Short mmCIF file of C-alpha atoms in Angstrom, two decimals:
data_model
loop_
_atom_site.label_atom_id
_atom_site.label_comp_id
_atom_site.label_asym_id
_atom_site.label_seq_id
_atom_site.Cartn_x
_atom_site.Cartn_y
_atom_site.Cartn_z
CA MET I 683 -0.05 -0.11 0.80
CA THR I 684 1.76 3.22 -0.94
CA GLN I 685 1.21 6.86 0.49
CA GLU I 686 -0.11 7.78 -2.74
CA ARG I 687 -2.99 5.36 -2.55
CA ILE I 688 -3.15 6.61 1.31
CA SER I 689 -3.78 10.08 0.24
CA ALA I 690 -5.58 10.44 -3.04
CA GLU I 691 -7.20 7.99 -0.70
CA ILE I 692 -7.52 10.87 2.41
CA ALA I 693 -8.02 13.95 -0.67
CA ASP I 694 -11.62 11.73 -1.68
CA LEU I 695 -12.83 11.65 1.56
CA HIS I 696 -12.05 15.29 2.91
CA GLU I 697 -13.96 15.89 -0.44
CA ALA I 698 -16.59 13.77 0.53
CA TYR I 699 -17.12 15.91 3.69
CA LEU I 700 -17.23 19.76 1.78
CA LYS I 701 -19.86 18.03 -0.10
CA GLU I 702 -22.13 16.49 2.51
CA GLY I 703 -21.96 19.81 4.00
CA VAL I 704 -22.70 19.00 8.17
CA GLU I 705 -19.67 19.90 9.90
CA ARG I 706 -17.97 17.71 12.09
CA HIS I 707 -15.85 17.76 14.98
CA HIS I 708 -14.51 14.33 15.44
CA ALA I 709 -12.25 12.47 14.15
CA ALA I 710 -14.41 9.92 11.92
CA ARG I 711 -14.58 6.75 13.46
CA ASP I 712 -14.79 5.10 9.92
CA PHE I 713 -11.46 6.28 7.46
CA ALA I 714 -10.62 3.58 5.62
CA PRO I 715 -7.11 5.13 5.17
CA TYR I 716 -6.20 4.38 8.57
CA ARG I 717 -6.85 1.08 7.68
CA SER I 718 -6.82 -0.38 11.13
CA SER I 719 -10.37 0.83 11.79
CA ALA I 720 -12.16 -0.63 9.21
CA LEU I 721 -13.21 -4.14 11.95
CA ARG I 722 -13.64 -1.70 14.26
CA HIS I 723 -16.64 0.96 14.47
CA PRO I 724 -19.82 0.53 14.48
CA HIS I 725 -22.15 0.49 11.76
CA GLN I 726 -25.22 0.69 12.80
CA PRO I 727 -26.40 5.12 14.66
CA LEU I 728 -25.20 5.54 18.08
CA VAL I 729 -28.58 5.80 20.72
CA VAL I 730 -29.19 9.57 21.64
CA VAL I 731 -30.41 9.02 25.65
CA ASP I 732 -31.86 11.73 26.60
CA ASP I 733 -32.29 11.11 30.86
CA PRO I 734 -31.09 14.46 32.92
CA GLU I 735 -30.60 11.46 35.62
CA ALA I 736 -28.30 9.54 33.29
CA ALA I 737 -25.48 8.86 35.41
CA GLU I 738 -22.89 10.41 31.67
CA LEU I 739 -23.81 13.63 33.25
CA THR I 740 -21.91 13.33 35.84
CA GLY I 741 -18.79 11.70 36.22
CA PRO I 742 -15.22 10.64 38.16
CA VAL I 743 -13.34 12.35 41.02
CA PHE I 744 -10.02 12.66 41.16
CA GLY I 745 -7.81 15.55 43.85
CA VAL I 746 -4.53 15.77 45.82
CA THR I 747 -3.55 11.99 46.14
CA ASP I 748 -3.93 10.78 42.87
CA VAL I 749 -0.98 12.89 41.55
CA THR I 750 2.15 14.52 43.44
CA ALA I 751 4.53 16.47 42.50
CA LEU I 752 7.22 15.29 39.93
CA ASP I 753 4.07 13.91 37.78
CA ALA I 754 3.87 17.05 35.52
CA ASP I 755 7.18 17.42 34.58
CA LEU I 756 8.57 14.48 32.52
CA THR I 757 12.23 15.97 32.62
CA ARG I 758 12.82 15.08 36.57
CA GLN I 759 11.69 11.23 36.78
CA HIS I 760 15.08 9.78 36.70
CA GLN I 761 18.14 10.54 37.62
CA GLY I 762 19.33 12.84 34.91
CA GLN I 763 18.21 14.70 31.92
CA PRO I 764 16.52 13.00 28.83
CA LEU I 765 17.95 14.28 26.09
CA GLY I 766 16.34 16.71 23.12
CA GLU I 767 15.11 19.73 23.11
CA ARG I 768 12.69 20.83 26.09
CA ILE I 769 9.40 21.77 26.09
CA THR I 770 6.79 23.28 28.00
CA VAL I 771 3.52 22.56 26.81
CA THR I 772 0.50 24.38 29.00
CA GLY I 773 -2.59 25.75 28.70
CA ARG I 774 -6.66 25.72 29.97
CA VAL I 775 -9.31 22.75 29.94
CA LEU I 776 -12.87 24.51 29.11
CA ASP I 777 -16.72 23.24 28.64
CA ARG I 778 -18.27 24.44 25.38
CA ALA I 779 -19.48 26.93 26.87
CA GLY I 780 -15.87 28.32 28.73
CA ARG I 781 -15.87 27.96 31.64
CA PRO I 782 -12.67 26.13 33.31
CA VAL I 783 -12.75 22.58 33.69
CA ARG I 784 -11.00 22.25 37.62
CA GLY I 785 -9.26 19.83 39.84
CA GLN I 786 -10.09 17.56 36.29
CA LEU I 787 -6.61 14.86 35.87
CA VAL I 788 -4.96 15.43 32.55
CA GLU I 789 -2.87 12.66 31.74
CA VAL I 790 -0.36 12.43 29.00
CA TRP I 791 1.94 10.03 27.17
CA GLN I 792 4.78 10.70 24.20
CA ALA I 793 8.03 9.09 22.32
CA ASN I 794 10.72 9.40 23.26
CA ALA I 795 12.69 12.70 21.64
CA SER I 796 13.54 9.94 19.27
CA GLY I 797 10.91 8.84 18.43
CA ARG I 798 9.94 5.15 20.26
CA TYR I 799 7.98 4.54 23.08
CA LEU I 800 9.61 2.62 26.46
CA HIS I 801 6.59 0.12 25.45
CA GLN I 802 7.26 -3.20 24.27
CA ARG I 803 5.27 -3.64 20.50
CA ASP I 804 7.40 -0.46 19.63
CA ASP I 805 9.77 -2.01 17.63
CA HIS I 806 11.23 0.56 15.79
CA PRO I 807 15.17 1.42 15.61
CA ALA I 808 15.61 4.41 17.24
CA PRO I 809 17.14 4.86 21.23
CA LEU I 810 15.31 3.90 24.69
CA ASP I 811 16.49 6.91 26.66
CA PRO I 812 16.83 5.10 30.17
CA ASN I 813 15.85 9.05 31.19
CA PHE I 814 12.80 9.37 30.01
CA THR I 815 8.98 7.70 30.74
CA GLY I 816 7.10 10.03 28.71
CA VAL I 817 4.09 9.83 30.91
CA GLY I 818 2.94 12.46 32.95
CA ARG I 819 -0.58 13.60 34.88
CA CYS I 820 -0.91 16.92 36.79
CA LEU I 821 -4.46 18.74 38.05
CA THR I 822 -5.74 21.32 35.99
CA ASP I 823 -5.93 24.45 38.27
CA ASP I 824 -9.05 27.07 39.34
CA GLU I 825 -8.47 29.07 35.93
CA GLY I 826 -8.66 25.18 33.97
CA ARG I 827 -4.80 25.39 33.64
CA TYR I 828 -2.50 23.20 33.16
CA ALA I 829 1.30 22.38 32.34
CA PHE I 830 4.24 19.99 31.91
CA THR I 831 8.11 20.74 30.70
CA THR I 832 8.75 17.94 28.58
CA VAL I 833 11.24 17.14 25.51
CA ARG I 834 9.77 17.65 21.87
CA PRO I 835 8.72 14.23 20.93
CA GLY I 836 10.95 12.40 17.57
CA ALA I 837 8.91 11.73 14.60
CA TYR I 838 8.02 7.67 13.61
CA PRO I 839 7.50 5.42 11.44
CA TRP I 840 4.41 3.08 11.39
CA ARG I 841 3.36 0.14 9.55
CA ASN I 842 -0.64 1.67 8.83
CA HIS I 843 1.14 1.16 4.64
CA ARG I 844 4.09 1.71 3.41
CA ASN I 845 6.48 4.82 4.74
CA ALA I 846 4.16 6.11 6.86
CA TRP I 847 4.92 8.91 10.17
CA ARG I 848 3.24 9.88 12.32
CA PRO I 849 2.99 13.89 13.36
CA ALA I 850 5.10 14.89 16.99
CA HIS I 851 2.29 14.84 18.73
CA ILE I 852 1.86 13.82 22.39
CA HIS I 853 -1.83 12.49 23.11
CA PHE I 854 -3.47 13.80 25.97
CA SER I 855 -6.61 12.30 28.75
CA LEU I 856 -9.32 14.69 29.60
CA PHE I 857 -11.80 14.23 32.51
CA GLY I 858 -14.24 17.54 32.16
CA THR I 859 -16.99 16.94 35.04
CA ALA I 860 -19.83 14.78 33.27
CA PHE I 861 -18.05 11.37 32.02
CA ALA I 862 -20.39 12.43 28.37
CA GLN I 863 -16.84 15.27 28.37
CA ARG I 864 -14.26 12.63 28.21
CA LEU I 865 -11.98 12.82 25.53
CA ILE I 866 -8.36 11.26 24.69
CA THR I 867 -6.91 13.45 21.06
CA GLN I 868 -3.28 14.11 20.15
CA MET I 869 -1.32 17.64 20.52
CA TYR I 870 0.50 18.59 17.08
CA PHE I 871 3.63 20.70 16.33
CA PRO I 872 3.06 23.78 14.13
CA GLY I 873 4.18 23.71 10.89
CA ASP I 874 4.67 19.90 10.36
CA PRO I 875 5.65 18.15 7.31
CA LEU I 876 3.93 15.22 7.89
CA PHE I 877 0.55 15.99 8.31
CA PRO I 878 -0.51 15.93 5.14
CA TYR I 879 0.15 12.42 4.65
CA ASP I 880 -0.59 10.93 8.36
CA PRO I 881 -3.49 9.18 8.64
CA ILE I 882 -4.41 9.18 11.96
CA PHE I 883 -4.78 13.21 11.36
CA ASN I 884 -6.18 13.70 8.47
CA SER I 885 -9.02 11.27 9.94
CA VAL I 886 -10.63 14.24 11.58
CA LEU I 887 -13.15 15.13 8.48
CA ASP I 888 -12.66 19.11 8.82
CA GLU I 889 -10.36 21.74 8.32
CA ARG I 890 -10.54 23.31 11.04
CA ALA I 891 -11.11 21.01 13.34
CA ARG I 892 -7.23 19.57 12.66
CA GLN I 893 -6.18 23.16 13.09
CA ARG I 894 -7.33 22.76 17.35
CA MET I 895 -5.50 20.18 18.13
CA ILE I 896 -2.03 21.69 16.92
CA ALA I 897 -0.16 24.08 19.99
CA ALA I 898 1.28 27.34 18.61
CA TYR I 899 4.80 28.31 19.27
CA ASP I 900 4.63 31.28 22.23
CA HIS I 901 7.17 33.21 22.81
CA ASP I 902 6.34 34.35 25.94
CA LEU I 903 5.87 31.17 27.76
CA SER I 904 9.94 29.97 26.85
CA VAL I 905 11.27 31.10 29.25
CA PRO I 906 15.25 31.82 28.89
CA GLU I 907 18.08 29.06 28.61
CA TRP I 908 16.33 26.67 29.54
CA SER I 909 12.99 25.74 27.39
CA LEU I 910 10.73 26.09 24.42
CA GLY I 911 7.68 27.49 25.68
CA TYR I 912 3.47 25.82 23.10
CA ARG I 913 1.05 26.55 24.11
CA TRP I 914 -2.63 24.59 23.65
CA ASP I 915 -6.43 24.84 25.22
CA ILE I 916 -8.64 22.12 24.76
CA VAL I 917 -12.36 22.43 25.06
CA LEU I 918 -14.37 19.00 25.99
CA ASP I 919 -17.29 18.52 24.33
CA GLY I 920 -20.09 17.04 26.01
CA PRO I 921 -24.19 17.57 26.17
CA SER I 922 -25.79 20.81 26.00
CA ALA I 923 -27.36 19.39 30.03
CA THR I 924 -23.62 19.62 31.03
CA TRP I 925 -23.40 23.71 29.76
CA MET I 926 -26.37 25.11 31.23
CA GLU I 927 -25.40 23.96 35.09
CA SER I 928 -24.63 27.39 36.70
CA MET A 845 -20.57 28.11 22.09
CA ILE A 846 -16.86 27.29 21.72
CA LYS A 847 -16.51 24.17 19.20
CA PRO A 848 -14.56 21.24 20.90
CA THR A 849 -11.19 19.48 20.40
CA PRO A 850 -10.85 16.95 18.02
CA SER A 851 -11.23 13.70 19.54
CA GLN A 852 -8.22 11.10 18.51
CA THR A 853 -7.53 7.04 18.55
CA VAL A 854 -5.88 6.22 21.73
CA GLY A 855 -3.19 4.36 20.01
CA PRO A 856 -1.40 1.59 20.74
CA PHE A 857 0.61 2.97 23.26
CA TYR A 858 -1.26 3.60 26.13
CA GLY A 859 -0.71 0.18 28.22
CA TYR A 860 2.68 1.61 29.94
CA ALA A 861 0.45 5.61 30.57
CA LEU A 862 -3.10 5.18 31.68
CA PRO A 863 -3.57 1.92 32.72
CA PHE A 864 -3.08 1.15 36.46
CA ALA A 865 -2.34 -1.49 39.46
CA GLY A 866 -6.32 -1.77 40.79
CA GLY A 867 -8.14 0.09 38.56
CA GLY A 868 -11.10 -2.37 38.40
CA ASP A 869 -11.18 -2.63 42.16
CA LEU A 870 -13.29 -1.26 42.60
CA ALA A 871 -14.63 -2.82 45.76
CA HIS A 872 -14.16 -6.73 46.95
CA GLY A 873 -17.54 -8.88 48.69
CA GLY A 874 -19.71 -7.65 45.82
CA ILE A 875 -20.24 -9.05 42.36
CA VAL A 876 -17.51 -9.10 39.30
CA LEU A 877 -18.59 -8.24 35.78
CA HIS A 878 -16.53 -8.74 33.12
CA GLY A 879 -16.38 -9.96 30.06
CA ARG A 880 -14.61 -9.64 26.44
CA VAL A 881 -14.38 -7.35 22.93
CA TYR A 882 -14.87 -8.27 19.84
CA ASP A 883 -14.03 -6.78 16.48
CA GLY A 884 -15.39 -6.77 13.26
CA ALA A 885 -14.41 -10.94 12.52
CA GLY A 886 -15.73 -11.95 15.31
CA GLU A 887 -11.42 -11.92 16.73
CA PRO A 888 -11.11 -10.72 20.20
CA VAL A 889 -9.77 -6.73 20.87
CA PRO A 890 -6.15 -7.17 22.66
CA ASP A 891 -5.04 -3.04 22.70
CA ALA A 892 -8.32 -1.33 24.24
CA LEU A 893 -9.36 0.53 27.03
CA LEU A 894 -12.30 -0.08 29.04
CA GLU A 895 -13.52 3.16 31.54
CA PHE A 896 -16.21 2.43 34.42
CA TRP A 897 -17.98 4.78 36.11
CA GLN A 898 -20.76 3.52 38.54
CA SER A 899 -23.90 5.41 41.11
CA ASP A 900 -23.82 3.96 44.06
CA PRO A 901 -24.99 1.34 46.39
CA ASP A 902 -27.86 4.53 46.89
CA GLY A 903 -27.74 5.52 43.84
CA GLY A 904 -25.84 8.69 44.63
CA LEU A 905 -24.09 9.27 41.62
CA ARG A 906 -21.01 11.82 43.65
CA GLY A 907 -16.88 10.04 43.38
CA ALA A 908 -14.51 9.86 45.28
CA PRO A 909 -11.09 11.20 44.78
CA GLY A 910 -8.78 8.84 45.33
CA SER A 911 -8.73 6.04 42.41
CA LEU A 912 -4.96 6.59 41.73
CA ARG A 913 -3.93 6.96 45.55
CA ARG A 914 -0.38 7.43 45.17
CA ASP A 915 2.62 6.47 47.17
CA PRO A 916 4.30 10.28 48.19
CA VAL A 917 7.72 8.49 48.08
CA THR A 918 7.49 6.12 45.28
CA GLY A 919 4.56 7.71 42.74
CA ALA A 920 3.74 4.45 43.02
CA ILE A 921 0.18 4.24 42.57
CA ILE A 922 -1.15 2.35 45.76
CA GLY A 923 -4.74 1.73 45.03
CA ARG A 924 -7.70 2.92 46.37
CA HIS A 925 -7.82 3.02 50.75
CA GLY A 926 -11.57 1.50 50.88
CA LEU A 927 -12.89 3.66 52.16
CA ASP A 928 -14.66 6.47 50.18
CA PHE A 929 -16.10 4.49 46.68
CA THR A 930 -14.38 6.11 43.70
CA GLY A 931 -17.06 4.87 40.96
CA PHE A 932 -14.57 5.00 38.42
CA GLY A 933 -12.24 2.27 36.97
CA ARG A 934 -10.30 1.31 34.27
CA VAL A 935 -8.91 -1.71 32.64
CA ALA A 936 -7.32 -2.33 29.77
CA THR A 937 -7.93 -5.61 27.76
CA ASP A 938 -5.90 -8.21 28.41
CA ALA A 939 -4.18 -10.35 24.89
CA ASP A 940 -6.98 -13.06 25.15
CA GLY A 941 -9.25 -9.72 24.55
CA ARG A 942 -10.70 -10.37 28.55
CA TRP A 943 -11.69 -7.08 31.26
CA MET A 944 -12.95 -7.75 34.54
CA LEU A 945 -14.71 -5.67 37.01
CA ARG A 946 -15.50 -6.43 40.75
CA THR A 947 -17.02 -3.93 41.99
CA LEU A 948 -20.53 -2.84 44.11
CA MET A 949 -23.70 -3.56 42.72
CA PRO A 950 -24.62 0.15 41.99
CA GLY A 951 -27.40 1.64 43.03
CA LEU A 952 -29.02 2.37 39.37
CA PRO A 953 -29.82 -0.59 37.75
CA TYR A 954 -26.63 0.26 34.87
CA ILE A 955 -22.76 0.49 35.09
CA SER A 956 -21.61 3.01 31.54
CA VAL A 957 -18.89 2.03 30.04
CA CYS A 958 -16.35 4.20 27.31
CA VAL A 959 -14.60 1.79 24.70
CA PHE A 960 -11.61 2.81 23.25
CA ALA A 961 -8.99 1.06 21.35
CA ARG A 962 -5.90 1.48 18.61
CA GLY A 963 -8.34 1.87 14.96
CA LEU A 964 -11.05 3.62 17.07
CA GLY A 965 -10.55 7.18 16.07
CA HIS A 966 -13.24 8.45 19.02
CA HIS A 967 -13.83 6.70 22.51
CA LEU A 968 -17.42 4.34 22.29
CA TYR A 969 -20.30 4.18 25.22
CA THR A 970 -22.32 2.27 26.71
CA ARG A 971 -23.49 0.61 29.69
CA ALA A 972 -24.16 -2.72 31.21
CA TYR A 973 -27.34 -2.95 32.84
CA LEU A 974 -27.33 -5.18 35.66
CA ARG A 975 -30.94 -5.93 35.65
CA ASP A 976 -34.20 -4.52 33.55
CA GLU A 977 -35.90 -1.56 35.43
CA PRO A 978 -39.69 -1.38 32.48
CA GLY A 979 -38.93 2.37 33.77
CA ASP A 980 -35.49 2.72 32.12
CA ARG A 981 -36.43 5.39 30.07
CA LEU A 982 -33.21 3.19 27.03
CA LEU A 983 -34.34 0.06 27.39
CA ALA A 984 -37.66 0.66 27.21
CA ALA A 985 -36.99 2.83 23.32
CA LEU A 986 -35.01 0.35 21.80
CA GLU A 987 -35.92 -2.56 20.52
CA PRO A 988 -35.40 -6.98 22.47
CA GLY A 989 -32.35 -7.59 19.53
CA ARG A 990 -30.27 -5.03 20.73
CA ARG A 991 -31.26 -4.06 24.26
CA ALA A 992 -30.42 -7.71 24.46
CA THR A 993 -26.25 -6.48 23.57
CA LEU A 994 -27.10 -3.78 26.91
CA MET A 995 -28.39 -6.73 29.28
CA ALA A 996 -24.98 -8.17 31.42
CA ALA A 997 -26.14 -12.37 32.17
CA GLU A 998 -25.00 -13.23 35.64
CA GLU A 999 -23.76 -16.81 35.24
CA ARG A 1000 -23.82 -17.42 38.68
CA GLU A 1001 -24.55 -15.43 42.17
CA GLY A 1002 -22.68 -11.78 41.80
CA VAL A 1003 -20.71 -13.08 38.56
CA TYR A 1004 -22.15 -10.61 35.60
CA VAL A 1005 -20.66 -11.09 31.88
CA PHE A 1006 -21.06 -8.20 29.62
CA ASP A 1007 -19.47 -8.82 25.52
CA VAL A 1008 -18.44 -5.74 23.39
CA ARG A 1009 -19.29 -6.00 20.17
CA LEU A 1010 -17.83 -3.57 18.36
CA GLN A 1011 -19.19 -3.44 15.44
CA GLY A 1012 -21.54 -6.56 12.45
CA GLU A 1013 -24.31 -9.34 14.05
CA GLN A 1014 -24.92 -8.40 17.78
CA GLU A 1015 -23.34 -5.71 17.53
CA THR A 1016 -22.82 -3.38 21.02
CA VAL A 1017 -26.08 -0.96 20.80
CA PHE A 1018 -23.62 3.10 21.82
CA LEU A 1019 -24.66 5.76 23.17
CA ASP A 1020 -24.42 9.43 22.39
CA PHE A 1021 -25.19 11.37 25.30
CA GLY A 1022 -26.07 14.69 22.74
#
């Protein structure tokens, strides 16, 4: 399977999306260029639950016992410093009404600077870094802010098709006040030349929605003689009932 | 209304980041809920991640912190202390697509399930119903064949089985909360 073929499939699906004219925010579950999606998406439409008492309008809570001081700094979890470009990533977690999501758990995981995950099934022949695990957690503050210090992850190959490469990204997992606001996504870096080739990035059919997955370089967040700063705000989707709360 | 950040697949490499020791052990001495996740070819899915959210035995939905309670010395996850009921569980499927939850019988008739997997660009919600309640709005709205996919079967006293079929025949009913 060539990149040319995959790119043509992506272009066709993006064109069909524009023709349909219905705005969609999330990754399409049925997205043939991402080969693993073929047998892992439902054929039946989702069933709408319209119940103000639904358990999913509430959600799990987390607290100070669920995180430790070192969790948010992925460069300090080992005896030495990891290799790579040190970065800070910060932003706010908001609901669709623009209100901060306070005191909720944010989890991240990522490849190291060479594009290798500390995972037994990642056999990309790039070096592991004994000073980097690539896992972080924090709780959002009263303004919904989160912040991580880490290294910029490398791009890496995968076997979706011949010469498939993932653009550099950090995986993010987020909780809102409702279980129905749950989000797992990926943060990308501005200007990555791999964007047009990647079926996972492009499984989000809407061009403006794809842009919302890309962090902004923010020079004011860069720390002199220390790290480069990126800003990325995250907006949790969810049932309209949760937007109406006071 | 602000536009949301898009979902992306959890991918294949979440395993050293998201699952945590005791993630499926909400409480002992209650019920066991277990099952497998299958793909559209009927094969077990060995790299799915399931999350659970449920009411306490009185139907309360307040939850409690401490699902990932940590040892401040080593940073290791030492698990829930067992006094509060957190209501939250997280379990990765094993190589055979199997998962297991030890918890308390919820006051509401169901446990909410959220499914993540490699190949799944946007997570899916479903519910494992532990009993049929005539007044339940979701069950009432489904035709019998589809409703059956949400009913956990009691294999023996206190042990319930609930399989998730992502696609195809007997495909699980997945939910949209608007």
